[in-house]
CSV table of N, CA and C in Angstrom, one decimal:
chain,number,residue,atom,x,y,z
A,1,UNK,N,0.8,-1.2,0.0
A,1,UNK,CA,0.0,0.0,0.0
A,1,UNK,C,0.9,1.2,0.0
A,2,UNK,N,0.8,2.6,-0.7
A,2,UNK,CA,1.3,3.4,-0.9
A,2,UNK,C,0.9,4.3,0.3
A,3,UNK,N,1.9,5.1,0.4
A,3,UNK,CA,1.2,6.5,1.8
A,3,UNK,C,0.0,7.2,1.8
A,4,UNK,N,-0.2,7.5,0.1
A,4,UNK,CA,-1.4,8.0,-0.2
A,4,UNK,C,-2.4,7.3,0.0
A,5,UNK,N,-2.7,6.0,-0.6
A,5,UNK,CA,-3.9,4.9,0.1
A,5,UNK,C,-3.8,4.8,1.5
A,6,UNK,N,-2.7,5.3,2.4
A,6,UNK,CA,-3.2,4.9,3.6
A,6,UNK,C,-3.6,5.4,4.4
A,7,UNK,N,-3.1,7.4,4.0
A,7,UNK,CA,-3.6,8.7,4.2
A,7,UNK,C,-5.4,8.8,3.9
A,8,UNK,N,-5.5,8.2,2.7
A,8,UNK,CA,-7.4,7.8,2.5
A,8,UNK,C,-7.7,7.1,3.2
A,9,UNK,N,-7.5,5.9,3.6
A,9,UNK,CA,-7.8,4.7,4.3
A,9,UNK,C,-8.2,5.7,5.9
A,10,UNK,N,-7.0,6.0,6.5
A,10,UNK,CA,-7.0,7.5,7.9
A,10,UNK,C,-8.1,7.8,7.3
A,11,UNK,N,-8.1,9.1,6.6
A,11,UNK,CA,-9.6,10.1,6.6
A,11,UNK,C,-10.6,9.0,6.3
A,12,UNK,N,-10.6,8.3,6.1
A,12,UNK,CA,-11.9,7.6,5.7
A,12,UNK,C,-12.6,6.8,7.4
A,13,UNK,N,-11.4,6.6,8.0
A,13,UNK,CA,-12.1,6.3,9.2
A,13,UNK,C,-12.3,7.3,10.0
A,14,UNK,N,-11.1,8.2,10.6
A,14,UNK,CA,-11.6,9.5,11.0
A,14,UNK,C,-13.0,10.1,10.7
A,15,UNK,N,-13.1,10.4,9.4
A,15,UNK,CA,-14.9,10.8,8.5
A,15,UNK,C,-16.0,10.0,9.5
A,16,UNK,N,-15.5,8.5,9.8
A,16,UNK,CA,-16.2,7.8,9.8
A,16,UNK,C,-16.8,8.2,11.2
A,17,UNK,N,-15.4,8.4,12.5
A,17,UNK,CA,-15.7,8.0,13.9
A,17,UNK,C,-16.4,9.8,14.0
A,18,UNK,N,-16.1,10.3,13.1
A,18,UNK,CA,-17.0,11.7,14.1
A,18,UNK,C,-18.1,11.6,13.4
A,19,UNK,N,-19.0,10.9,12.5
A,19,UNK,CA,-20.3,10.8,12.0
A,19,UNK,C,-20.9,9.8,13.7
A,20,UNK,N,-20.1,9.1,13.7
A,20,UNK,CA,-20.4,8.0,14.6
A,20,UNK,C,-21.0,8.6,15.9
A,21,UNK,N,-19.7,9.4,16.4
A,21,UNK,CA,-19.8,10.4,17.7
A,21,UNK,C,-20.6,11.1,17.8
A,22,UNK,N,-21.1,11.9,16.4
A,22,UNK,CA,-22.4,12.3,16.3
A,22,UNK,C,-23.5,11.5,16.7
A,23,UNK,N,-23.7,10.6,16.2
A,23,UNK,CA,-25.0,9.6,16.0
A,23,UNK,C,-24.8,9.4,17.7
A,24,UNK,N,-23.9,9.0,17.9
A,24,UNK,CA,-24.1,8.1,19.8
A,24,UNK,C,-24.7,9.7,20.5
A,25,UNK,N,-24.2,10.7,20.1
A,25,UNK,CA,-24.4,11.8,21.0
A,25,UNK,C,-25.8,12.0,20.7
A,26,UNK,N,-26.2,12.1,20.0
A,26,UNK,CA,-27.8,12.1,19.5
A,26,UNK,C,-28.5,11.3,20.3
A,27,UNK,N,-28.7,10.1,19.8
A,27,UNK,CA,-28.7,8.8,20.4
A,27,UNK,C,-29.0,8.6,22.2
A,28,UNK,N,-27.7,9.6,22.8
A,28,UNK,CA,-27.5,9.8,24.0
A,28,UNK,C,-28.6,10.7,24.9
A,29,UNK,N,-28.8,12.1,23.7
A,29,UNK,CA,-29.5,13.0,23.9
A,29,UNK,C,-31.2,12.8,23.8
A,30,UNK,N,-31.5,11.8,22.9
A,30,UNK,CA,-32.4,11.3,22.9
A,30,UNK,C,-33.1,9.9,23.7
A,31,UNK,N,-32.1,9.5,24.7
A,31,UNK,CA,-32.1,8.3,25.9
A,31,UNK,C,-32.6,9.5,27.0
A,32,UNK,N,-32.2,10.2,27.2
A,32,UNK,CA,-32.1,10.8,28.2
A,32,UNK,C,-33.3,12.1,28.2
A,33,UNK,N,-33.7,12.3,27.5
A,33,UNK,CA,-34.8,12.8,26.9
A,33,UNK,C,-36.6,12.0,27.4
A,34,UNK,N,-36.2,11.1,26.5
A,34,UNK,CA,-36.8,10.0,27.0
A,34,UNK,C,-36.7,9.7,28.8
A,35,UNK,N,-35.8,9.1,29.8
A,35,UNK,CA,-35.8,8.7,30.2
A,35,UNK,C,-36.7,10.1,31.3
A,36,UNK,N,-36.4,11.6,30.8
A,36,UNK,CA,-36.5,12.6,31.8
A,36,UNK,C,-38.4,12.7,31.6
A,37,UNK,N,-38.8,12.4,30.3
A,37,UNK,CA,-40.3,12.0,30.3
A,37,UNK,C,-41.1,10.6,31.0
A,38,UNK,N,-40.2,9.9,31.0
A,38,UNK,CA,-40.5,8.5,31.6
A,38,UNK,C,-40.9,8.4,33.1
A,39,UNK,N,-39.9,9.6,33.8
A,39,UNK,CA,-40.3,9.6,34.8
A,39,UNK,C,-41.1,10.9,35.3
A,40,UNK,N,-41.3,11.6,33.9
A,40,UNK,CA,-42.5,12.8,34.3
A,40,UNK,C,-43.7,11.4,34.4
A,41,UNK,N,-43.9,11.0,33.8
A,41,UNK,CA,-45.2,10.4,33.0
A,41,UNK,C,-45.5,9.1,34.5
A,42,UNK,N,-44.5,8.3,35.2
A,42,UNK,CA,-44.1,7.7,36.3
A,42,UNK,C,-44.9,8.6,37.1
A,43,UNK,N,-44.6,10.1,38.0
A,43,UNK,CA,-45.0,10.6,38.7
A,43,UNK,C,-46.6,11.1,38.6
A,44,UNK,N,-46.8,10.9,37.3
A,44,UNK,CA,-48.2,11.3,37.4
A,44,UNK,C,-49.0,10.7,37.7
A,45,UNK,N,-48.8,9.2,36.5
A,45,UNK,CA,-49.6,8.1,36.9
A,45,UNK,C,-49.4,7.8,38.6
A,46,UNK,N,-48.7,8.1,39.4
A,46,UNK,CA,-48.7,7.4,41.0
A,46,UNK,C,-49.3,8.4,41.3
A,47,UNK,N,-49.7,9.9,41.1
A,47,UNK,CA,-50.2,10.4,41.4
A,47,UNK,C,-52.1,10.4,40.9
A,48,UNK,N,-52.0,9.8,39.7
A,48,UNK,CA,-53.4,9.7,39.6
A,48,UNK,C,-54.1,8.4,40.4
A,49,UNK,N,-52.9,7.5,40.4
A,49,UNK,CA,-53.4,6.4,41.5
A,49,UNK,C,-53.8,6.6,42.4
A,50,UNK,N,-52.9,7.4,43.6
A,50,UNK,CA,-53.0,7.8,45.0
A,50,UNK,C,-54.5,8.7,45.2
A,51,UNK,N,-55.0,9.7,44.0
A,51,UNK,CA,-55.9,9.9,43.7
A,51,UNK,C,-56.8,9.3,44.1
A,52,UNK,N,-57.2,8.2,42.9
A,52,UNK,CA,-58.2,7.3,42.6
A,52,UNK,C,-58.5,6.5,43.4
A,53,UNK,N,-57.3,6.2,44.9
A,53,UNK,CA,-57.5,5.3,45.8
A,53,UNK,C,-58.2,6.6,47.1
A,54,UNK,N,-57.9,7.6,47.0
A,54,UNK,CA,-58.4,8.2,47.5
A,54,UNK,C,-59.8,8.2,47.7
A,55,UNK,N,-60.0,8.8,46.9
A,55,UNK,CA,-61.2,8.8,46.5
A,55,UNK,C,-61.9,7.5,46.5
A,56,UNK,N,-61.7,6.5,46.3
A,56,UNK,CA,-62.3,4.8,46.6
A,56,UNK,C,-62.5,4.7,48.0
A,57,UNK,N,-61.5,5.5,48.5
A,57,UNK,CA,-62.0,5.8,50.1
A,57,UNK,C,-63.0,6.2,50.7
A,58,UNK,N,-63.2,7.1,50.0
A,58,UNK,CA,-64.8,8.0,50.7
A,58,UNK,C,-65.5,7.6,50.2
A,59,UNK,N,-65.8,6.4,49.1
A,59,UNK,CA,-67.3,5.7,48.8
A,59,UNK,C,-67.4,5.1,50.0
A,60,UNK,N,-69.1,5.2,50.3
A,60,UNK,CA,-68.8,4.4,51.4
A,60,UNK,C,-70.0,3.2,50.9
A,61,UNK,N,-68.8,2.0,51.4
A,61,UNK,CA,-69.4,0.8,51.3
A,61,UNK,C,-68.7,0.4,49.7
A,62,UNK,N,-69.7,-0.8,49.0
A,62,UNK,CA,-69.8,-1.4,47.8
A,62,UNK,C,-71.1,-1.2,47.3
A,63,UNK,N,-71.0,-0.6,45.9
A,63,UNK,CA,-72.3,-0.3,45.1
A,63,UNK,C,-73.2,-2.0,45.8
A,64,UNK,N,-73.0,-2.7,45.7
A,64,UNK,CA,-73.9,-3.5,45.7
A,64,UNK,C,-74.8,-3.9,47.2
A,65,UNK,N,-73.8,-3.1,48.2
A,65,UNK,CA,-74.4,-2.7,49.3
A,65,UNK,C,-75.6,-1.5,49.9
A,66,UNK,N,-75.5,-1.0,48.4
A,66,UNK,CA,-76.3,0.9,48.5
A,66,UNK,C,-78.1,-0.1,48.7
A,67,UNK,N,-79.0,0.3,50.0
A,67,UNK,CA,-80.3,0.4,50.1
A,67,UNK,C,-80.5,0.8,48.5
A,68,UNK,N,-81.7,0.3,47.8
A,68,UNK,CA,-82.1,0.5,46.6
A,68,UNK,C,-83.2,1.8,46.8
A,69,UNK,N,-83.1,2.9,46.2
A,69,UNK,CA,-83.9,4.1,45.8
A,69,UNK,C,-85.3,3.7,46.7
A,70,UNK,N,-85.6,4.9,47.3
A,70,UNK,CA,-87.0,5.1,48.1
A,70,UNK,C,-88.0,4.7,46.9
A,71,UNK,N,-87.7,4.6,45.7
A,71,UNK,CA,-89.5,4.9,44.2
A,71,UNK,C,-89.6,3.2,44.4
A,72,UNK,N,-88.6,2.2,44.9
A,72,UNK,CA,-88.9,0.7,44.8
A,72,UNK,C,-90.1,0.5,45.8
């Protein structure tokens, strides 16, 4: 191989690893992205649980226990 083919051979991987570095950093930026929604979307849902259990608290009793309407 000549100096010149091997000087190409170099740039050609060089070209290669900052396209690359690009892509992981993206990649990176978009994990983390994600992961900072994952745990917005985490906190809500426990908060609409905590909710919903709430509130299952103050029914009182079981529908199937409710006296039926005074019109029976």
């Amino acid at each position: 191989m000549t100096q010149d083919q091997l000087v190409a051979r170099v740039d050609e991987l060089e070209t290669r690893q900052a396209f690359q570095d690009d892509t992981i950093q993206a990649l990176n930026d978009a994990l983390a992205a994600q992961q900072f929604e994952l745990d917005r979307l985490r906190r809500s849902l426990e908060l609409v649980a905590k909710r919903q259990a709430d509130l299952a608290a103050q029914i009182p009793g079981d529908a199937g226990e409710e006296a039926p309407p005074p019109h029976y």
